[in-house]
Short mmCIF file of C-alpha atoms in Angstrom, two decimals:
data_model
loop_
_atom_site.label_atom_id
_atom_site.label_comp_id
_atom_site.label_asym_id
_atom_site.label_seq_id
_atom_site.Cartn_x
_atom_site.Cartn_y
_atom_site.Cartn_z
CA MET A 5 -0.08 0.05 -0.51
CA SER A 6 0.84 3.47 -0.80
CA ALA A 7 1.80 6.10 1.37
CA ALA A 8 -1.12 8.20 -0.55
CA THR A 9 -3.16 5.79 1.37
CA LEU A 10 -2.65 5.98 4.38
CA GLU A 11 -2.93 10.07 4.54
CA ALA A 12 -6.08 9.36 2.55
CA VAL A 13 -7.40 7.68 5.26
CA LEU A 14 -5.76 9.71 7.96
CA GLY A 15 -7.33 12.20 6.84
CA TYR A 16 -4.20 13.92 6.60
CA CYS A 17 -1.46 14.99 3.63
CA PHE A 18 2.08 15.53 4.78
CA GLN A 19 3.87 18.75 3.56
CA ASN A 20 6.92 17.19 4.16
CA LYS A 21 6.44 13.34 3.23
CA SER A 22 9.81 12.13 5.23
CA LEU A 23 8.03 12.55 8.30
CA LEU A 24 5.52 10.29 7.97
CA GLU A 25 8.57 7.62 6.26
CA LEU A 26 10.43 8.12 9.42
CA ALA A 27 7.33 7.92 11.59
CA LEU A 28 6.73 4.24 10.47
CA THR A 29 10.34 3.56 10.84
CA HIS A 30 10.65 1.03 13.89
CA ARG A 31 13.72 0.85 15.24
CA SER A 32 14.82 -2.84 14.94
CA HIS A 33 14.99 -1.06 11.15
CA SER A 34 17.49 1.71 11.42
CA ALA A 35 18.81 3.94 14.35
CA ARG A 36 17.17 6.33 12.49
CA ASN A 37 13.37 6.16 13.68
CA ASN A 38 10.18 6.92 15.58
CA GLU A 39 10.74 6.97 19.07
CA ARG A 40 11.84 10.15 19.39
CA LEU A 41 8.28 10.96 16.97
CA GLU A 42 6.34 9.07 19.75
CA PHE A 43 7.90 10.86 22.47
CA LEU A 44 5.71 13.80 20.76
CA GLY A 45 2.95 12.08 19.35
CA ASP A 46 1.93 10.68 23.20
CA SER A 47 1.34 14.08 24.21
CA VAL A 48 -0.30 15.37 21.28
CA LEU A 49 -2.86 12.48 21.52
CA GLY A 50 -2.93 13.07 25.52
CA THR A 51 -4.15 16.49 24.80
CA SER A 52 -6.31 16.32 22.16
CA VAL A 53 -8.20 13.61 24.03
CA SER A 54 -8.35 15.13 27.03
CA SER A 55 -9.69 18.43 24.97
CA LEU A 56 -12.58 16.05 23.28
CA LEU A 57 -13.31 14.30 27.09
CA PHE A 58 -13.06 17.85 28.86
CA HIS A 59 -15.95 19.32 26.18
CA ARG A 60 -18.20 16.12 25.69
CA PHE A 61 -18.76 15.29 29.66
CA ALA A 62 -18.73 18.70 30.60
CA LYS A 63 -19.72 17.02 34.37
CA LEU A 64 -17.96 14.97 34.72
CA ASN A 65 -15.02 15.44 37.71
CA GLU A 66 -10.81 15.38 36.95
CA GLY A 67 -10.84 11.88 38.49
CA ASP A 68 -13.22 10.06 35.78
CA LEU A 69 -11.93 11.66 33.24
CA SER A 70 -8.22 10.39 34.19
CA ARG A 71 -9.68 7.50 34.30
CA VAL A 72 -11.73 7.69 30.70
CA ARG A 73 -8.99 9.20 28.60
CA ALA A 74 -6.23 6.42 30.22
CA ASN A 75 -8.87 3.87 28.84
CA LEU A 76 -8.90 5.11 25.18
CA VAL A 77 -5.11 5.93 25.10
CA LYS A 78 -3.84 2.72 26.36
CA GLN A 79 -2.00 0.25 24.61
CA ALA A 80 -4.83 -1.95 23.53
CA ALA A 81 -7.03 1.58 22.39
CA LEU A 82 -4.05 2.42 20.14
CA ALA A 83 -3.39 -0.98 18.48
CA ASP A 84 -6.95 -1.61 17.76
CA ILE A 85 -7.16 2.16 16.17
CA ALA A 86 -4.22 1.66 14.35
CA GLN A 87 -5.46 -1.90 12.74
CA ARG A 88 -8.82 0.18 11.55
CA LEU A 89 -5.99 2.04 9.81
CA GLY A 90 -4.04 -0.92 8.16
CA LEU A 91 -0.86 0.44 9.96
CA SER A 92 0.95 -2.90 9.94
CA GLU A 93 0.90 -2.84 6.07
CA HIS A 94 3.17 0.11 5.76
CA LEU A 95 5.07 -0.45 8.74
CA ARG A 96 9.12 -0.28 8.22
CA LEU A 97 10.48 -3.44 10.46
CA GLY A 98 13.94 -4.94 10.54
CA GLU A 99 13.78 -8.41 9.96
CA GLY A 100 13.61 -9.82 12.81
CA GLU A 101 10.51 -8.08 13.70
CA LEU A 102 9.03 -9.06 10.22
CA LYS A 103 9.99 -12.76 10.57
CA SER A 104 8.66 -12.59 13.90
CA GLY A 105 5.54 -11.17 13.37
CA GLY A 106 5.93 -7.67 14.65
CA PHE A 107 3.23 -6.06 12.26
CA ARG A 108 0.85 -7.45 14.21
CA ARG A 109 2.00 -6.48 17.88
CA PRO A 110 -0.34 -4.34 19.67
CA SER A 111 2.65 -2.48 21.63
CA ILE A 112 4.58 -2.11 18.33
CA LEU A 113 1.07 -0.53 16.20
CA ALA A 114 0.45 1.17 18.78
CA ASP A 115 3.67 3.18 19.38
CA THR A 116 3.96 3.86 15.44
CA LEU A 117 0.55 5.16 15.79
CA GLU A 118 1.50 7.91 18.19
CA ALA A 119 4.32 8.78 16.14
CA ILE A 120 1.98 9.45 13.07
CA LEU A 121 0.30 11.98 15.15
CA GLY A 122 3.71 13.84 15.96
CA ALA A 123 4.66 13.93 13.02
CA ILE A 124 1.00 15.39 11.67
CA TYR A 125 1.95 18.06 14.70
CA LEU A 126 5.35 18.97 13.22
CA ASP A 127 3.84 18.76 10.21
CA GLY A 128 1.30 20.77 9.95
CA GLY A 129 0.77 22.26 14.01
CA PHE A 130 -1.57 21.16 16.93
CA GLU A 131 -4.77 21.83 14.96
CA LYS A 132 -4.42 19.64 11.97
CA ALA A 133 -3.21 16.90 14.35
CA GLN A 134 -6.45 17.10 16.75
CA ALA A 135 -8.07 17.13 14.40
CA VAL A 136 -7.03 14.07 13.27
CA ILE A 137 -7.23 12.85 16.22
CA HIS A 138 -10.89 14.06 17.33
CA GLN A 139 -12.09 12.29 13.76
CA LEU A 140 -10.31 8.52 15.19
CA TYR A 141 -11.54 9.23 18.53
CA GLU A 142 -15.29 11.02 18.12
CA PRO A 143 -16.62 7.16 16.95
CA ILE A 144 -15.27 5.76 20.24
CA VAL A 145 -16.06 8.83 22.70
CA LYS A 146 -19.25 8.57 21.35
CA SER A 147 -19.82 4.63 22.24
CA ILE A 148 -18.48 4.49 25.55
CA ASP A 149 -19.90 5.40 28.77
CA PRO A 150 -18.47 7.33 30.48
CA GLN A 151 -19.16 5.82 34.32
CA THR A 152 -18.07 2.82 33.92
CA ILE A 153 -15.35 2.62 30.91
CA GLY A 154 -11.94 1.38 32.66
CA LYS A 155 -13.12 0.50 36.13
CA ASP A 156 -12.92 -3.20 37.29
CA ALA A 157 -15.69 -5.62 37.44
CA LYS A 158 -15.63 -5.32 41.48
CA THR A 159 -16.04 -1.89 41.04
CA LEU A 160 -19.15 -2.14 38.50
CA LEU A 161 -21.10 -4.70 41.13
CA GLN A 162 -20.21 -2.59 43.63
CA GLU A 163 -21.68 -0.11 42.22
CA PHE A 164 -24.82 -2.28 40.88
CA LEU A 165 -25.38 -3.25 44.08
CA GLN A 166 -25.27 0.29 45.56
CA ALA A 167 -27.87 1.14 42.83
CA HIS A 168 -30.02 -0.84 43.54
CA LYS A 169 -30.03 -0.48 47.33
CA LEU A 170 -28.04 -3.82 48.60
CA ALA A 171 -25.43 -4.91 50.51
CA LEU A 172 -22.27 -5.14 49.64
CA PRO A 173 -20.96 -9.14 47.44
CA THR A 174 -18.34 -11.15 49.93
CA TYR A 175 -15.22 -12.51 49.00
CA THR A 176 -13.58 -15.99 50.33
CA VAL A 177 -10.89 -17.96 49.71
CA VAL A 178 -12.03 -21.18 49.19
CA ALA A 179 -9.37 -23.55 48.24
CA THR A 180 -5.80 -23.01 46.79
CA HIS A 181 -4.04 -25.21 44.70
CA GLY A 182 -0.70 -26.13 43.35
CA ALA A 183 2.81 -25.53 44.24
CA ALA A 184 4.29 -21.71 45.43
CA HIS A 185 5.58 -20.83 42.40
CA SER A 186 1.96 -22.08 40.22
CA GLN A 187 -0.85 -21.48 42.24
CA GLN A 188 -4.38 -21.19 41.69
CA PHE A 189 -6.72 -19.85 43.80
CA GLU A 190 -10.78 -20.20 43.62
CA VAL A 191 -12.85 -17.40 45.50
CA ALA A 192 -16.80 -17.66 45.31
CA CYS A 193 -18.31 -14.39 45.45
CA ASP A 194 -21.35 -14.12 47.03
CA ILE A 195 -24.36 -11.33 47.69
CA ALA A 196 -26.66 -12.78 50.15
CA GLU A 197 -29.69 -10.65 49.32
CA LEU A 198 -30.18 -11.94 45.58
CA ASP A 199 -29.25 -15.89 46.65
CA ILE A 200 -26.67 -15.45 44.00
CA GLN A 201 -22.98 -17.70 44.84
CA VAL A 202 -20.31 -18.15 42.24
CA GLN A 203 -16.82 -19.42 41.86
CA ALA A 204 -13.78 -18.28 39.39
CA ALA A 205 -10.27 -19.35 39.73
CA GLY A 206 -7.15 -17.13 39.13
CA ALA A 207 -3.68 -17.22 38.79
CA SER A 208 -4.15 -15.08 42.03
CA ARG A 209 -6.64 -14.08 45.26
CA ARG A 210 -7.40 -10.87 42.97
CA ALA A 211 -7.63 -12.02 39.68
CA ALA A 212 -9.52 -15.06 41.41
CA GLU A 213 -11.78 -12.15 42.50
CA GLN A 214 -12.46 -10.06 39.46
CA THR A 215 -13.85 -13.11 37.40
CA ALA A 216 -16.72 -14.06 39.74
CA ALA A 217 -17.44 -10.89 40.52
CA ARG A 218 -17.73 -10.27 36.71
CA GLN A 219 -19.75 -13.49 36.81
CA ALA A 220 -21.90 -12.13 39.98
CA LEU A 221 -22.59 -8.82 37.69
CA GLU A 222 -24.00 -11.05 35.01
CA LYS A 223 -26.63 -13.26 37.46
CA ALA A 224 -26.97 -10.04 38.95
CA MET A 225 -28.15 -8.23 36.23
CA ALA A 226 -30.28 -10.79 35.15
CA ALA A 227 -32.27 -11.32 38.75
CA LYS A 228 -32.62 -7.21 38.36
CA PRO A 229 -33.10 -6.33 35.06
CA ALA A 230 -35.15 -3.74 34.98
CA GLY A 231 -37.17 -0.98 37.83
CA GLY A 232 -35.39 1.86 39.36
CA ALA A 233 -31.89 1.72 38.50
CA ARG A 234 -32.69 0.85 34.96
CA LYS A 235 -29.58 3.28 34.36
CA ALA A 236 -26.71 1.67 36.20
CA VAL A 237 -28.34 -1.94 34.28
CA LYS A 238 -27.98 -0.05 31.31
CA ARG A 239 -24.70 1.01 32.41
CA ALA A 240 -22.93 -2.08 33.89
CA ARG A 241 -24.16 -4.21 30.62
CA LYS A 242 -22.59 -1.91 28.06
CA ALA A 243 -19.35 -2.18 30.56
CA ALA A 244 -19.28 -6.06 30.43
CA GLN A 245 -19.71 -5.18 26.38
CA LEU A 246 -16.02 -3.53 26.25
CA THR A 247 -14.41 -5.30 28.67
CA LEU A 248 -11.87 -6.54 25.44
CA PRO A 249 -10.53 -3.40 24.78
CA VAL A 250 -11.45 -4.72 20.49
CA ALA A 251 -15.17 -4.22 21.52
CA VAL A 252 -14.57 -0.69 21.90
CA ALA A 253 -13.44 -0.18 18.34
CA GLN A 254 -16.30 -2.14 16.94
CA ASP A 255 -18.48 -0.69 18.87
CA ALA A 256 -17.44 2.45 17.19
CA ARG A 257 -17.33 1.29 13.60
CA MET B 19 -2.99 41.60 43.71
CA SER B 20 -5.26 42.12 40.62
CA ALA B 21 -5.93 40.04 37.96
CA ALA B 22 -4.47 42.54 35.93
CA THR B 23 -1.20 42.29 37.79
CA LEU B 24 -1.66 37.99 37.32
CA GLU B 25 -1.81 38.16 33.41
CA ALA B 26 1.07 40.61 32.68
CA VAL B 27 3.14 38.09 34.73
CA LEU B 28 1.96 35.51 32.77
CA GLY B 29 1.96 37.56 29.66
CA TYR B 30 -1.73 36.81 28.78
CA CYS B 31 -4.46 38.69 28.24
CA PHE B 32 -8.09 36.54 29.09
CA GLN B 33 -10.66 37.44 26.82
CA ASN B 34 -13.47 35.84 29.68
CA LYS B 35 -11.88 36.90 32.80
CA SER B 36 -13.84 34.26 34.39
CA LEU B 37 -11.89 31.48 32.91
CA LEU B 38 -9.09 33.17 35.01
CA GLU B 39 -10.80 33.45 37.94
CA LEU B 40 -12.09 29.37 37.98
CA ALA B 41 -9.09 28.56 37.47
CA LEU B 42 -7.77 30.31 40.63
CA THR B 43 -10.39 28.41 42.31
CA HIS B 44 -9.62 25.45 44.84
CA ARG B 45 -11.68 23.33 45.46
CA SER B 46 -12.24 24.23 49.47
CA HIS B 47 -13.27 27.33 48.24
CA SER B 48 -16.53 26.25 46.04
CA ALA B 49 -18.02 23.27 44.33
CA ARG B 50 -16.97 25.24 41.27
CA ASN B 51 -13.71 24.90 41.28
CA ASN B 52 -10.55 24.79 38.72
CA GLU B 53 -9.98 20.80 39.14
CA ARG B 54 -11.59 19.79 35.30
CA LEU B 55 -9.21 22.67 34.14
CA GLU B 56 -6.44 21.72 35.84
CA PHE B 57 -7.18 18.17 34.11
CA LEU B 58 -6.54 19.59 30.69
CA GLY B 59 -3.72 22.55 31.58
CA ASP B 60 -1.43 18.58 32.69
CA SER B 61 -1.76 18.04 29.44
CA VAL B 62 -1.34 21.16 27.20
CA LEU B 63 1.93 21.88 29.64
CA GLY B 64 3.16 18.65 29.12
CA THR B 65 2.29 18.44 25.34
CA SER B 66 4.74 22.00 25.52
CA VAL B 67 7.27 21.55 27.66
CA SER B 68 7.91 18.27 25.38
CA SER B 69 7.63 19.67 22.21
CA LEU B 70 10.60 22.46 23.58
CA LEU B 71 12.82 19.36 24.89
CA PHE B 72 12.16 17.45 20.74
CA HIS B 73 13.79 20.87 19.23
CA ARG B 74 15.97 21.83 22.03
CA PHE B 75 17.58 18.43 22.06
CA ALA B 76 17.70 16.89 18.81
CA LYS B 77 20.14 14.88 19.65
CA LEU B 78 18.43 13.16 22.93
CA ASN B 79 16.22 9.54 22.45
CA GLU B 80 12.87 9.38 23.96
CA GLY B 81 14.04 8.26 27.40
CA ASP B 82 15.92 10.93 28.08
CA LEU B 83 13.67 13.19 27.16
CA SER B 84 10.67 11.72 29.22
CA ARG B 85 13.07 11.93 31.98
CA VAL B 86 13.47 15.81 31.36
CA ARG B 87 10.59 16.29 30.95
CA ALA B 88 9.10 14.27 34.20
CA ASN B 89 11.48 16.69 35.79
CA LEU B 90 10.36 19.64 34.48
CA VAL B 91 6.92 19.43 35.20
CA LYS B 92 6.63 17.57 38.66
CA GLN B 93 5.00 19.28 41.24
CA ALA B 94 7.89 21.21 42.75
CA ALA B 95 9.07 22.62 39.90
CA LEU B 96 5.49 23.79 39.15
CA ALA B 97 5.28 25.19 42.16
CA ASP B 98 8.73 26.32 42.17
CA ILE B 99 7.28 28.59 39.05
CA ALA B 100 3.82 29.42 40.45
CA GLN B 101 6.01 30.72 43.31
CA ARG B 102 7.82 33.28 40.98
CA LEU B 103 4.49 34.40 39.64
CA GLY B 104 3.33 35.48 42.62
CA LEU B 105 0.56 32.66 42.47
CA SER B 106 -0.21 32.12 45.93
CA GLU B 107 -1.86 35.71 46.35
CA HIS B 108 -4.36 35.16 43.33
CA LEU B 109 -5.47 31.73 45.12
CA ARG B 110 -9.47 31.38 45.88
CA LEU B 111 -8.96 29.31 48.69
CA GLY B 112 -11.31 27.91 51.65
CA GLU B 113 -11.71 29.09 54.88
CA GLY B 114 -10.17 26.21 56.74
CA GLU B 115 -7.02 26.15 53.66
CA LEU B 116 -5.96 30.32 53.93
CA LYS B 117 -5.67 28.97 58.05
CA SER B 118 -3.34 26.49 57.55
CA GLY B 119 -1.52 28.32 54.39
CA GLY B 120 -2.76 26.47 51.99
CA PHE B 121 -1.37 29.20 49.65
CA ARG B 122 1.97 28.18 50.25
CA ARG B 123 1.31 24.24 49.81
CA PRO B 124 3.16 22.93 46.66
CA SER B 125 0.37 21.09 45.35
CA ILE B 126 -2.32 24.26 45.84
CA LEU B 127 0.76 26.19 44.13
CA ALA B 128 1.67 23.44 41.05
CA ASP B 129 -2.54 22.63 40.52
CA THR B 130 -3.30 26.10 39.99
CA LEU B 131 -0.44 26.59 37.70
CA GLU B 132 -1.89 23.84 35.89
CA ALA B 133 -5.30 25.44 35.54
CA ILE B 134 -3.94 28.46 34.49
CA LEU B 135 -2.32 27.01 31.12
CA GLY B 136 -6.13 25.47 30.90
CA ALA B 137 -7.58 28.41 31.32
CA ILE B 138 -6.04 29.91 28.74
CA TYR B 139 -5.88 26.74 26.42
CA LEU B 140 -9.69 27.65 26.38
CA ASP B 141 -9.69 30.55 26.05
CA GLY B 142 -7.14 31.53 23.39
CA GLY B 143 -6.14 27.89 22.06
CA PHE B 144 -2.88 26.31 21.69
CA GLU B 145 -0.65 27.98 20.56
CA LYS B 146 -1.31 31.17 22.98
CA ALA B 147 -0.57 28.67 25.88
CA GLN B 148 2.47 26.81 24.89
CA ALA B 149 3.59 30.55 24.47
CA VAL B 150 3.24 31.46 27.36
CA ILE B 151 4.09 27.60 28.77
CA HIS B 152 7.94 28.28 26.13
CA GLN B 153 7.86 31.56 28.16
CA LEU B 154 8.27 30.23 31.55
CA TYR B 155 10.15 27.45 30.14
CA GLU B 156 12.48 28.77 27.83
CA PRO B 157 15.32 29.76 30.76
CA ILE B 158 15.04 27.51 32.58
CA VAL B 159 15.86 24.27 30.26
CA LYS B 160 18.72 26.75 29.18
CA SER B 161 19.58 26.35 32.66
CA ILE B 162 19.53 22.83 32.93
CA ASP B 163 21.42 19.74 31.69
CA PRO B 164 19.57 17.60 29.91
CA GLN B 165 22.15 13.96 30.99
CA THR B 166 21.84 14.52 34.22
CA ILE B 167 18.57 16.57 35.21
CA GLY B 168 16.49 13.79 37.31
CA LYS B 169 19.49 11.69 38.13
CA ASP B 170 19.20 10.02 41.44
CA ALA B 171 23.19 10.26 43.08
CA LYS B 172 23.71 6.47 42.61
CA THR B 173 23.17 6.88 39.19
CA LEU B 174 25.33 10.10 38.63
CA LEU B 175 28.42 8.97 40.77
CA GLN B 176 28.01 5.56 38.52
CA GLU B 177 28.39 7.53 35.50
CA PHE B 178 31.21 10.09 36.36
CA LEU B 179 33.38 7.27 37.87
CA GLN B 180 32.44 5.66 34.47
CA ALA B 181 33.41 8.20 32.59
CA HIS B 182 36.93 8.26 34.40
CA LYS B 183 37.51 4.74 33.82
CA LEU B 184 37.49 3.49 37.33
CA ALA B 185 35.51 0.72 38.77
CA LEU B 186 31.85 0.50 40.39
CA PRO B 187 31.64 1.72 44.37
CA THR B 188 30.49 -0.73 46.30
CA TYR B 189 27.50 -0.07 49.01
CA THR B 190 27.72 -1.60 52.15
CA VAL B 191 25.04 -2.38 55.34
CA VAL B 192 27.52 -1.48 58.09
CA ALA B 193 24.80 -1.13 61.33
CA THR B 194 21.33 -0.79 61.57
CA HIS B 195 19.56 0.30 64.40
CA GLY B 196 15.67 1.10 66.36
CA ALA B 197 12.93 -1.32 66.26
CA ALA B 198 11.31 -2.18 63.67
CA HIS B 199 9.04 0.83 62.72
CA SER B 200 11.51 3.20 62.67
CA GLN B 201 14.72 1.58 61.70
CA GLN B 202 17.86 3.66 61.20
CA PHE B 203 20.48 2.31 58.33
CA GLU B 204 23.75 3.29 58.24
CA VAL B 205 25.41 2.20 54.45
CA ALA B 206 28.80 2.51 53.44
CA CYS B 207 30.20 4.10 49.79
CA ASP B 208 33.38 2.85 48.92
CA ILE B 209 35.14 3.67 45.30
CA ALA B 210 38.69 1.72 45.75
CA GLU B 211 40.98 2.79 43.23
CA LEU B 212 40.34 6.98 44.93
CA ASP B 213 40.64 5.56 48.50
CA ILE B 214 37.56 7.09 49.20
CA GLN B 215 34.71 5.58 52.03
CA VAL B 216 31.47 7.59 52.72
CA GLN B 217 28.90 6.09 55.88
CA ALA B 218 25.16 7.84 55.59
CA ALA B 219 22.28 7.02 57.61
CA GLY B 220 19.10 6.80 56.14
CA ALA B 221 15.33 5.26 57.63
CA SER B 222 16.31 3.19 54.34
CA ARG B 223 18.72 0.69 52.84
CA ARG B 224 17.77 3.09 49.28
CA ALA B 225 17.73 6.46 51.11
CA ALA B 226 21.16 5.68 53.22
CA GLU B 227 22.77 4.26 49.56
CA GLN B 228 21.40 7.80 47.69
CA THR B 229 23.10 10.22 50.21
CA ALA B 230 26.29 8.21 50.82
CA ALA B 231 26.25 8.15 46.89
CA ARG B 232 26.16 12.28 47.42
CA GLN B 233 28.64 12.56 49.43
CA ALA B 234 31.17 9.80 47.36
CA LEU B 235 30.57 11.38 44.16
CA GLU B 236 31.66 15.47 45.40
CA LYS B 237 34.52 13.58 47.18
CA ALA B 238 35.33 11.91 43.91
CA MET B 239 34.94 15.20 41.82
CA ALA B 240 37.57 16.90 44.03
CA ALA B 241 40.03 14.03 43.77
CA LYS B 242 39.02 13.97 40.20
CA PRO B 243 38.46 18.06 39.58
CA ALA B 244 39.93 17.42 35.84
CA GLY B 245 41.73 15.56 33.26
CA GLY B 246 40.16 13.35 29.77
CA ALA B 247 36.63 13.62 31.29
CA ARG B 248 35.52 17.18 32.17
CA LYS B 249 32.84 17.40 30.84
CA ALA B 250 31.56 14.88 33.05
CA VAL B 251 32.78 16.83 36.05
CA LYS B 252 30.99 19.73 34.24
CA ARG B 253 27.67 18.02 34.22
CA ALA B 254 28.16 15.84 37.93
CA ARG B 255 28.36 19.49 39.47
CA LYS B 256 25.76 20.59 37.88
CA ALA B 257 23.66 18.26 39.12
CA ALA B 258 24.33 18.89 42.37
CA GLN B 259 23.93 22.16 42.28
CA LEU B 260 20.22 21.29 41.12
CA THR B 261 19.18 18.79 43.29
CA LEU B 262 16.78 20.72 45.21
CA PRO B 263 14.47 21.76 43.02
CA VAL B 264 13.99 25.35 44.38
CA ALA B 265 17.70 25.88 42.10
CA VAL B 266 16.26 24.90 38.79
CA ALA B 267 14.06 28.22 38.87
CA GLN B 268 17.23 30.23 40.62
CA ASP B 269 19.67 29.42 38.41
CA ALA B 270 16.62 30.09 35.71
CA ARG B 271 16.51 33.88 36.51
#
């Protein structure tokens, strides 16, 4: 694919084409690579997304804004956008990375996207970079629920139960298996008032609790599908769909 | 002091004066406060400083750029700039904060400065905010050594010795005193080839090692003041002066 195709997908035409080439050059390819552009692009991306969120969610406090932003600019979200743009076809990788499938690696895709944004900033200024970023993110921002995105399952379950004026769940370690270096934890999550008990396993107590909370949340939503807390249910459902980062971009299509 | 004074010091005149007032309003003063503006300003500051460093230090890699930036936008550095601007005279604090000296608190000063930068961005756009930030930071950026700023004493000592082709220092815990909750560590730092041994104490092994490294670095610099590694000596000396964040701004005056 040609650079022109990529420019068309980005909605930006470079004055200095060598900047785009540099942005696409991974450190495995040459010493002159995209790492400094990535440093710049990471910042520009942060500011543009901050501005987008600031204006769109006028009532969100700074803690929630930070949580939402962190979720939108994390590696998985960026790699997802990079994939949509077909970035992997344009990467300039060293031989080793080419052979080991570097063009699919989320870190390389995310870093390259940031470098491209840094290159647009250098080439056309902040407003141009911001316009590209807003165009990439507007559909994503429309599809998210700022109250839930980036919250873990335990937090979501707690908020769901509070919205229904129910007591908080209890978590109990019911068993541990295996030797010290490869232990498995089994955790039960109880919601007494809804008569829900689920068990889940994980490599740490925390991981097992999160899995159990996710399953308990699904059951709780089924048991309390509507009523006064309809909004909370909708939110929790939307958040559950968004557990896989790829869902963010798919929603946005 | 009037808002006009502050605008003059900042070199920016607000179209919407209420944005400046909001930026000066701490959460202890009212529910409508500067926290959302701070979220925005923190990003704008990061991008502007990134851009400044990117252009000024064309040969610095992204890791070093990140280290330098982290040092220039950390709370102590921001509080220092806020002090230079006389921000404490303009803060709108609640009664409790007023009585407890909130106008001197580094966190409040730093957050308010970020909020003001966010307000300028909203009021005048990115270029205007960037111009204000560049004006604040250009003297600081001129006074720092990008190779050393933000590096700890152990790293600086190691780099100094390597520049002189000397073996690395050894650190030894020579004693611990006190009960578990208030232990004191005594650490010796040896540079065999220079016949230097210093001892220092600290509340953790790490803290004691850093203090010992700082003292050993001073002695090493006195023992090896010139010669082939003149540049490294100069750097280490400059870095030692910059240990206190206040020195950054003082150098810049």
